[in-house]
Coordinates of C-alpha atoms and ligand atoms in Angstrom, one line a residue:
M3 CA 141.4 135.1 177.8
C4 CA 141.4 138.0 175.4
H5 CA 143.7 136.7 172.8
D6 CA 141.5 133.6 172.3
V7 CA 138.7 135.7 170.9
C8 CA 140.5 135.9 167.6
M9 CA 139.3 136.8 164.2
T10 CA 141.1 136.6 161.0
T11 CA 141.6 140.1 159.5
T12 CA 139.8 140.6 156.2
Q13 CA 142.0 140.9 153.2
W14 CA 141.7 144.3 151.6
S15 CA 142.6 144.7 148.0
G16 CA 145.0 147.1 146.5
L17 CA 147.7 147.1 149.1
G18 CA 151.4 147.3 148.2
T19 CA 153.9 144.9 149.8
E20 CA 155.3 147.8 151.9
D21 CA 151.8 148.4 153.3
S22 CA 151.3 144.7 153.9
A23 CA 154.5 144.7 155.9
S24 CA 153.4 147.6 158.1
I25 CA 149.9 145.9 158.5
D26 CA 151.7 142.8 159.8
A27 CA 153.7 145.1 162.2
L28 CA 150.4 146.6 163.4
I29 CA 148.8 143.1 164.0
I30 CA 152.0 142.0 166.0
G31 CA 151.9 145.3 167.9
R32 CA 148.2 144.9 168.9
R33 CA 148.9 141.3 170.0
I34 CA 151.8 142.4 172.2
R35 CA 149.7 145.2 173.8
S36 CA 146.8 142.8 174.4
I37 CA 148.9 140.2 176.1
R38 CA 150.8 142.7 178.1
K39 CA 147.5 144.1 179.4
E40 CA 146.2 140.6 180.2
R41 CA 149.4 140.1 182.3
G42 CA 148.7 143.4 184.1
M43 CA 152.0 144.8 182.9
T44 CA 152.5 148.5 182.2
L45 CA 154.3 149.8 179.2
E46 CA 157.1 150.9 181.4
S47 CA 157.5 147.5 183.1
L48 CA 157.6 145.7 179.7
A49 CA 160.1 148.3 178.5
A50 CA 162.3 147.7 181.6
A51 CA 162.0 143.9 181.1
I52 CA 163.3 143.9 177.6
E53 CA 165.8 146.8 178.3
R54 CA 164.2 149.3 175.9
A55 CA 162.8 152.8 176.3
P56 CA 159.0 153.0 176.9
S57 CA 158.7 155.1 173.6
Q58 CA 160.2 152.1 171.7
V59 CA 157.6 149.7 173.1
S60 CA 154.9 152.2 172.3
A61 CA 156.2 152.4 168.7
L62 CA 156.3 148.6 168.6
E63 CA 152.7 148.2 169.9
N64 CA 151.4 150.8 167.4
G65 CA 153.0 149.0 164.5
R66 CA 155.2 152.0 163.6
R67 CA 158.4 149.9 164.0
E68 CA 159.1 146.6 162.3
P69 CA 160.0 144.3 165.1
K70 CA 163.3 142.4 165.0
V71 CA 163.4 138.8 165.8
A72 CA 165.7 139.4 168.8
T73 CA 163.2 141.9 170.2
L74 CA 160.3 139.6 169.7
R75 CA 162.1 136.8 171.7
R76 CA 162.8 139.2 174.6
V77 CA 159.1 140.4 174.5
A78 CA 157.9 136.8 174.4
T79 CA 160.1 135.8 177.4
A80 CA 159.0 138.9 179.3
L81 CA 155.2 138.1 178.7
G82 CA 155.7 134.4 179.4
T83 CA 154.6 133.5 175.9
T84 CA 156.1 132.4 172.6
V85 CA 157.2 134.2 169.5
E86 CA 154.7 132.2 167.4
E87 CA 151.9 133.5 169.6
L88 CA 153.0 137.1 169.1
I89 CA 153.2 136.8 165.3
A90 CA 150.1 134.9 164.7
D91 CA 148.1 136.5 161.8
Q92 CA 145.1 137.4 163.9
A93 CA 143.9 140.4 165.7
P94 CA 143.7 139.8 169.5
D95 CA 140.2 141.3 169.9
E96 CA 137.3 143.0 168.1
R97 CA 138.5 146.5 168.8
A98 CA 142.0 145.6 167.5
Q99 CA 140.3 143.8 164.5
H100 CA 138.5 147.0 163.6
E101 CA 141.6 149.2 164.0
I102 CA 143.6 146.9 161.8
E103 CA 140.9 146.7 159.2
L104 CA 140.5 150.5 159.2
E105 CA 144.3 150.9 158.6
R106 CA 144.0 148.4 155.8
I107 CA 141.1 150.2 154.2
Q108 CA 142.7 153.6 154.5
R109 CA 145.7 152.4 152.7
S110 CA 143.8 150.7 149.9
I111 CA 143.4 152.1 146.3
G112 CA 139.7 151.7 146.7
F113 CA 139.7 154.1 149.6
A114 CA 142.0 156.6 147.8
S115 CA 139.5 156.7 144.9
L116 CA 136.8 157.9 147.2
G117 CA 138.7 161.1 147.9
L118 CA 137.8 161.1 151.6
P119 CA 140.1 162.3 154.4
K120 CA 141.7 159.6 156.6
V121 CA 140.5 159.0 160.1
R122 CA 143.2 158.8 162.8
V123 CA 143.1 155.4 164.3
G124 CA 143.7 156.0 168.0
P125 CA 142.3 155.6 171.5
R126 CA 140.0 158.8 171.0
L127 CA 138.2 157.0 168.2
G128 CA 135.2 155.3 170.0
D129 CA 134.4 151.7 169.6
D130 CA 131.0 152.4 168.0
A131 CA 132.3 155.0 165.6
L132 CA 135.2 152.7 164.6
A133 CA 132.7 149.7 164.1
T134 CA 130.4 152.0 162.0
I135 CA 133.2 153.4 159.8
V136 CA 134.5 149.9 159.1
G137 CA 130.9 148.6 158.5
L138 CA 130.3 151.4 155.9
Y139 CA 133.5 150.7 154.1
R140 CA 132.7 147.0 153.9
K141 CA 129.2 147.9 152.4
I142 CA 130.8 150.2 149.9
E143 CA 133.1 147.4 148.7
Q144 CA 130.1 144.9 148.6
L145 CA 128.2 147.3 146.4
R146 CA 131.1 147.8 144.2
D147 CA 131.5 144.1 143.8
E148 CA 127.8 143.7 143.0
R149 CA 127.9 146.4 140.4
Q150 CA 130.8 144.8 138.7
A151 CA 129.3 141.3 138.9
T152 CA 125.9 142.1 137.4
P153 CA 127.0 142.3 133.6
E154 CA 128.9 139.0 134.1
E155 CA 125.9 137.4 135.7
A156 CA 123.8 138.7 132.9
R157 CA 126.1 137.4 130.2
R158 CA 126.2 133.9 131.9
A159 CA 122.4 133.9 132.2
N160 CA 122.1 134.8 128.5
A161 CA 124.5 132.1 127.4
E162 CA 122.7 129.4 129.5
L163 CA 119.3 130.5 128.2
R164 CA 120.4 130.3 124.6
S165 CA 121.6 126.8 125.0
D166 CA 118.3 125.9 126.6
M167 CA 116.4 127.5 123.8
R168 CA 118.4 125.6 121.2
E169 CA 117.7 122.4 123.0
R170 CA 114.0 123.0 122.7
S171 CA 114.1 124.4 119.1
N172 CA 112.9 127.7 120.5
H173 CA 109.5 126.2 121.1
F174 CA 107.3 126.2 124.2
A175 CA 104.4 123.7 123.7
H176 CA 102.7 124.7 127.0
I177 CA 102.6 128.4 126.1
E178 CA 101.2 127.5 122.6
Q179 CA 98.5 125.6 124.4
E180 CA 97.7 128.4 126.8
A181 CA 97.4 130.8 123.9
H182 CA 95.3 128.4 121.9
D183 CA 92.8 127.9 124.8
L184 CA 92.6 131.7 125.5
L185 CA 92.0 132.5 121.8
A186 CA 89.3 129.9 121.7
A187 CA 87.7 131.3 124.9
V188 CA 87.3 134.8 123.3
G189 CA 86.1 133.4 120.0
Y190 CA 89.1 134.0 117.7
T191 CA 88.4 132.5 114.3
G192 CA 91.5 133.4 112.1
G193 CA 93.6 136.2 110.6
P194 CA 95.1 139.1 112.5
L195 CA 94.0 139.3 116.2
P196 CA 91.7 142.4 116.4
Q197 CA 92.3 145.0 119.1
R198 CA 88.7 144.2 120.3
L199 CA 89.7 140.5 120.9
T200 CA 92.8 141.7 122.7
A201 CA 90.7 143.7 125.2
A202 CA 88.4 140.6 125.4
V203 CA 91.4 138.5 126.4
A204 CA 92.2 141.1 129.2
E205 CA 88.6 141.1 130.4
Y206 CA 88.4 137.3 130.3
L207 CA 91.5 137.3 132.7
G208 CA 89.8 140.0 134.9
F209 CA 91.7 143.2 133.7
D210 CA 90.7 146.5 132.2
I211 CA 93.2 148.2 130.0
H212 CA 94.3 151.8 131.0
Y213 CA 96.7 154.0 129.1
A214 CA 98.7 156.4 131.2
A215 CA 101.0 159.3 130.2
D216 CA 103.1 159.0 133.4
L217 CA 104.0 155.3 133.4
P218 CA 107.5 155.1 135.0
S219 CA 109.8 155.0 132.0
S220 CA 111.6 152.0 133.3
A221 CA 108.4 149.8 133.0
R222 CA 106.9 148.7 129.8
S223 CA 103.6 147.8 131.6
V224 CA 102.2 147.4 135.1
L225 CA 99.7 144.9 136.2
D226 CA 97.5 146.1 139.1
E227 CA 96.1 142.9 140.5
R228 CA 94.4 144.6 143.4
N229 CA 92.2 146.7 141.1
G230 CA 92.2 144.4 138.0
R231 CA 94.0 146.9 135.7
V232 CA 96.7 146.7 133.1
Y233 CA 98.5 150.0 132.7
L234 CA 100.3 150.7 129.4
P235 CA 102.2 153.8 128.2
Q236 CA 100.0 156.2 126.2
S237 CA 102.7 156.1 123.5
V238 CA 101.6 152.6 122.4
I239 CA 98.0 153.6 121.5
G240 CA 97.5 153.0 117.8
S241 CA 100.9 151.7 117.3
I242 CA 101.5 148.2 115.8
D243 CA 102.8 147.1 119.2
A244 CA 99.7 148.0 121.2
R245 CA 98.3 144.5 121.1
A246 CA 101.7 143.0 121.9
A247 CA 102.1 145.3 124.8
V248 CA 98.7 144.2 126.4
L249 CA 99.4 140.6 125.8
Q250 CA 103.0 140.8 127.2
A251 CA 101.5 142.5 130.3
L252 CA 99.0 139.7 130.8
A253 CA 101.5 136.9 130.2
S254 CA 102.8 137.0 133.8
K255 CA 99.3 136.3 134.9
V256 CA 98.5 133.6 132.3
L257 CA 101.9 131.9 132.9
G258 CA 101.8 132.1 136.6
H259 CA 105.1 134.0 137.0
T260 CA 106.2 134.9 140.5
E261 CA 108.6 137.6 141.5
P262 CA 112.0 136.5 139.9
T263 CA 114.7 135.5 142.4
D264 CA 117.6 136.1 140.1
Y265 CA 118.6 137.5 136.7
A266 CA 118.3 134.2 134.9
Q267 CA 114.7 133.7 136.1
F268 CA 113.9 137.3 135.1
L269 CA 115.3 136.7 131.7
H270 CA 113.4 133.4 131.3
Q271 CA 110.1 135.1 132.3
R272 CA 110.7 137.9 129.7
I273 CA 111.3 135.3 127.0
E274 CA 108.1 133.5 128.0
S275 CA 106.0 136.7 128.0
N276 CA 107.3 137.7 124.6
Y277 CA 106.6 134.1 123.4
F278 CA 103.1 134.3 124.7
A279 CA 102.4 137.6 122.9
G280 CA 103.8 136.1 119.7
A281 CA 101.7 132.9 120.1
M282 CA 98.5 135.1 120.6
L283 CA 99.2 137.4 117.6
M284 CA 100.3 134.6 115.3
P285 CA 98.3 131.7 116.5
R286 CA 99.9 128.3 116.2
D287 CA 97.4 126.4 113.9
A288 CA 96.7 129.3 111.5
S289 CA 100.5 130.0 111.3
I290 CA 101.4 126.4 110.7
E291 CA 98.8 126.2 107.9
L292 CA 100.1 129.4 106.2
L293 CA 103.8 128.4 106.5
S294 CA 103.2 124.8 105.4
V295 CA 101.5 125.9 102.2
A296 CA 104.3 128.4 101.6
K297 CA 106.9 125.8 102.1
Q298 CA 105.3 123.5 99.6
H299 CA 105.7 126.3 97.0
K300 CA 109.3 127.0 98.1
D301 CA 108.1 130.5 99.0
L302 CA 108.5 130.9 102.8
S303 CA 108.6 134.6 103.5
I304 CA 108.8 136.5 106.7
E305 CA 107.2 139.5 105.0
D306 CA 104.1 137.4 104.1
F307 CA 103.9 136.1 107.5
R308 CA 104.1 139.5 108.9
D309 CA 101.5 140.9 106.6
T310 CA 99.0 138.0 107.2
F311 CA 98.9 138.7 111.0
A312 CA 99.6 142.4 110.9
V313 CA 102.5 142.3 113.2
S314 CA 106.0 144.0 113.2
Y315 CA 108.7 142.4 111.1
E316 CA 110.7 141.5 114.2
M317 CA 107.8 139.8 115.9
A318 CA 107.1 137.7 112.7
A319 CA 110.8 136.8 112.3
H320 CA 110.9 135.8 116.0
R321 CA 107.8 133.8 115.7
F322 CA 109.0 132.0 112.6
T323 CA 111.9 130.6 114.7
N324 CA 109.4 129.2 117.3
L325 CA 107.6 127.2 114.6
A326 CA 110.2 126.5 111.8
T327 CA 112.1 123.6 113.4
E328 CA 109.2 122.0 115.3
F329 CA 106.7 122.0 112.5
L330 CA 108.5 122.7 109.2
D331 CA 111.7 120.7 109.8
L332 CA 113.9 123.7 109.2
P333 CA 116.9 124.6 111.3
V334 CA 117.1 128.4 111.6
H335 CA 119.0 131.3 113.0
F336 CA 117.8 134.8 114.1
V337 CA 120.0 137.8 114.7
K338 CA 119.4 141.4 115.5
V339 CA 122.3 143.7 115.0
H340 CA 122.8 147.4 115.6
E341 CA 124.3 149.4 112.7
S342 CA 127.5 149.8 114.9
G343 CA 127.9 146.0 114.4
T344 CA 127.0 145.1 117.9
I345 CA 124.8 142.0 118.2
W346 CA 121.7 142.7 120.3
K347 CA 119.9 139.3 120.1
A348 CA 120.8 136.0 118.5
Y349 CA 119.5 132.5 118.2
E350 CA 120.5 129.5 116.1
N351 CA 120.0 125.8 115.8
D352 CA 121.5 125.6 112.2
D353 CA 125.1 125.6 113.4
V354 CA 125.8 129.1 112.1
C355 CA 128.8 130.3 114.1
F356 CA 128.1 133.4 116.2
P357 CA 131.0 135.3 117.9
T358 CA 130.9 134.7 121.7
D359 CA 132.8 136.0 124.7
S360 CA 134.6 133.8 127.2
M361 CA 131.3 133.0 128.9
G362 CA 129.6 131.9 125.7
A363 CA 127.4 135.1 125.4
I364 CA 126.7 136.5 122.0
E365 CA 125.0 139.7 123.0
G366 CA 127.4 142.6 122.8
Q367 CA 129.8 140.9 120.4
M368 CA 130.7 142.3 117.0
C369 CA 129.0 140.8 113.9
C370 CA 131.1 139.9 110.9
R371 CA 131.0 142.7 108.4
Q372 CA 130.5 140.2 105.5
W373 CA 127.3 138.8 107.0
T374 CA 123.9 139.6 105.5
S375 CA 123.0 141.4 108.8
M376 CA 125.8 143.9 108.2
L377 CA 125.9 144.2 104.3
V378 CA 122.1 144.9 104.4
F379 CA 122.9 148.4 105.8
R380 CA 124.6 149.2 102.5
E381 CA 121.5 148.6 100.5
T382 CA 119.7 151.7 99.5
D383 CA 116.4 149.9 98.9
H384 CA 115.0 149.2 102.4
F385 CA 111.6 148.3 101.1
S386 CA 112.5 145.0 99.3
P387 CA 113.9 142.2 101.5
F388 CA 117.6 141.5 101.1
Y389 CA 118.9 138.0 100.5
Q390 CA 122.5 136.6 100.6
Y391 CA 124.4 133.4 100.8
T392 CA 127.5 133.6 103.0
D393 CA 130.3 131.1 103.0
T394 CA 131.6 130.7 106.5
P395 CA 134.1 128.4 108.2
T396 CA 131.2 126.2 109.4
G397 CA 129.4 126.1 106.1
T398 CA 127.3 128.1 103.7
F399 CA 124.3 129.9 105.1
W400 CA 121.4 131.7 103.5
C401 CA 119.9 134.8 105.2
T402 CA 117.2 137.4 104.7
S403 CA 117.6 140.7 106.3
R404 CA 115.7 144.0 106.9
V405 CA 116.8 147.3 108.3
L406 CA 114.4 148.7 111.0
A407 CA 114.4 151.8 113.0
S408 CA 115.0 151.7 116.7
A409 CA 115.3 154.3 119.5
N410 CA 119.0 153.9 119.2
G411 CA 119.4 154.0 115.5
P412 CA 119.0 151.6 112.7
V413 CA 119.1 147.8 113.4
S414 CA 119.0 144.8 111.1
V415 CA 116.8 141.8 111.8
S416 CA 117.7 138.6 110.0
V417 CA 116.5 135.2 109.6
G418 CA 118.4 132.4 107.9
T419 CA 119.0 128.7 107.5
D420 CA 121.8 126.5 106.2
F421 CA 122.5 126.0 102.4
T422 CA 120.5 122.7 102.1
H423 CA 117.3 124.2 103.5
A424 CA 117.5 127.6 101.8
R425 CA 115.5 126.2 98.8
W426 CA 112.3 126.4 100.8
M427 CA 112.7 130.1 101.3
R428 CA 111.6 132.9 99.0
G429 CA 114.9 134.5 97.8
G430 CA 116.7 131.1 98.0
N431 CA 117.6 131.6 94.4
T432 CA 119.5 134.8 95.1
S433 CA 122.9 135.4 93.4
N434 CA 124.2 137.6 96.2
R435 CA 127.2 136.0 97.7
A436 CA 129.8 136.8 100.4
V437 CA 132.6 135.1 102.1
S438 CA 133.3 135.4 105.9
T439 CA 136.4 133.9 107.4
C440 CA 135.6 135.3 110.9
P441 CA 136.8 134.7 113.6
D442 CA 140.0 135.0 111.5
E443 CA 140.8 138.7 112.2
R444 CA 141.9 139.3 108.7
C445 CA 138.3 138.8 107.6
C446 CA 137.1 142.2 108.7
R447 CA 138.6 143.2 112.0
I448 CA 142.0 144.3 110.6
P449 CA 141.5 147.2 108.0
P450 CA 142.9 146.6 104.5
H451 CA 146.6 147.4 104.2
D452 CA 146.3 150.5 101.9
L453 CA 143.6 152.0 104.0
S454 CA 145.7 151.5 107.1
E455 CA 148.8 153.0 105.4
R456 CA 146.8 156.2 104.5
W457 CA 145.1 156.7 107.9
H458 CA 146.7 154.9 110.8
D459 CA 148.9 157.8 111.9
H460 CA 146.5 160.6 110.9
C461 CA 143.3 160.1 112.8
W462 CA 141.9 160.0 116.3
P463 CA 138.3 158.8 116.6
A464 CA 136.4 159.3 119.9
A465 CA 134.2 156.4 120.9
R466 CA 130.5 156.9 121.6
P467 CA 129.4 155.4 124.9
N468 CA 128.2 152.0 124.1
V469 CA 124.5 151.3 124.1
N470 CA 124.7 148.0 125.8
L471 CA 121.6 145.9 126.4
I472 CA 123.2 144.0 129.3
A473 CA 124.8 146.9 131.0
T474 CA 124.3 147.2 134.8
L475 CA 120.7 147.0 135.8
P476 CA 119.3 148.5 139.0
Q477 CA 119.2 146.1 141.9
G478 CA 115.6 145.3 142.9
A479 CA 112.8 142.9 142.7
F480 CA 112.5 143.4 138.9
P481 CA 115.8 144.1 137.2
G482 CA 115.8 147.4 135.3
V483 CA 112.6 148.7 136.8
D484 CA 112.4 151.4 139.4
T485 CA 110.2 149.7 142.0
T486 CA 109.5 152.8 144.0
A487 CA 108.4 154.8 140.9
V488 CA 106.0 152.0 139.9
Y489 CA 104.4 151.9 143.4
E490 CA 104.0 155.7 143.4
F491 CA 102.5 155.5 140.0
L492 CA 100.0 152.9 141.2
D493 CA 99.1 155.0 144.2
R494 CA 98.3 157.9 141.9
H495 CA 96.1 156.0 139.6
A496 CA 94.4 153.5 141.9
P497 CA 90.7 154.1 142.4
H498 CA 89.7 155.5 145.9
D499 CA 89.2 153.0 148.7
G500 CA 85.5 153.2 148.5
D501 CA 85.2 151.9 145.0
T502 CA 88.0 149.3 144.9
D503 CA 85.6 146.5 145.6
D504 CA 83.6 147.2 142.5
Q505 CA 86.6 146.7 140.4
R506 CA 87.7 143.5 141.7
Ligands
ZN1 ZN1 134.3 138.8 109.3

């Protein structure tokens, strides 16, 4: 029984009501044709039975004519079925299902946007070709959905991760312990971790460090476990990040990371890798000792922390937040802001109120113009740290901020705490003060009245494409990395088959 093999036709987005009506007519037409053939009736005999011309029945079956209720009753009677059976919202068989779906597709806005010619849906279109065309369109729609879904998934994952990090005061005891044990194993005694000991850590874990000029630009490092090699871009040689790059690369091995199954896991692993590098370069015990003494003197300083361990300011600021709450009883916040005002990274457990989107994500939101992280851009002295107290709707916060260079222009990196804890920080006695009433738009989102009067009707700025950290990432095992390029790279650099065993 052909019309028992029924499938619900897929809804296709972007159809107008008129098109929907004609799709309904097409489904009814196909059901009539299918039942007629089952009954062994010709077009002509059905036409005769309902007292219509064969051309009218043909138009009816092809969905070119809206069937009237009276006509449907006659057809139902002639075919020995019911009107309900004729107007059921299901295609009678697979072929009809595909035909209807192709009609839907070709009338959709999504199809129009592809700029492709329409295919005539008729008996000359073979079953295979029809099935393939419909399959290809379905795939296009699926890819479109995925592409749109990724940033949303990324934002959600970011928001969840932040709440998790807040819960644990930005502290991972197990990574601290791994780093502690590894440093002891290679004979670290204190101070900045020498390049020599970084290589010793790699060797201890069974890896040689190789610098390559042609590392795929989408990868910051590649671990070749087959040949026991860590590949890093040549550009990091001699830079302050060279040790961090090696340690981040080795982190996946130390922490037992497996191929991430989703974006959230990828993000979590990246956080852990960076954490591990920080914990190696600014070892727990030595750091706590330094910071505790500084706190006693009410002289906690990110600059001093940075200089003691010879790391970048951002790494020191980040590492400070790992230890501050757990070991110094300080609630803190950290924020990295592009000069455009876009927030790139943020963390808080001192109740400072960051702007968020509907999913709770902070990245990509605009920072208040009155905050330290924005006012620091106006400072002409970029050598001295900038301190400021900011009154906000959720309380008064102290913050220290620095402007740093990045590949995408200047960024500010800031660390702060609430008013009551600011006295432990160097710069806690600053007289710099600002008031932020964000998210009240009158704070800094709406331009001052006189400025607006002067310019509103007399300018037309063009937006620069946004440098968005959580823009669409390539789909693949490792988000953002071109897997093929990495494999090709590994092939180019791997030792020949004969000598692989020596390297293991
Ligand atoms: Zn504001």
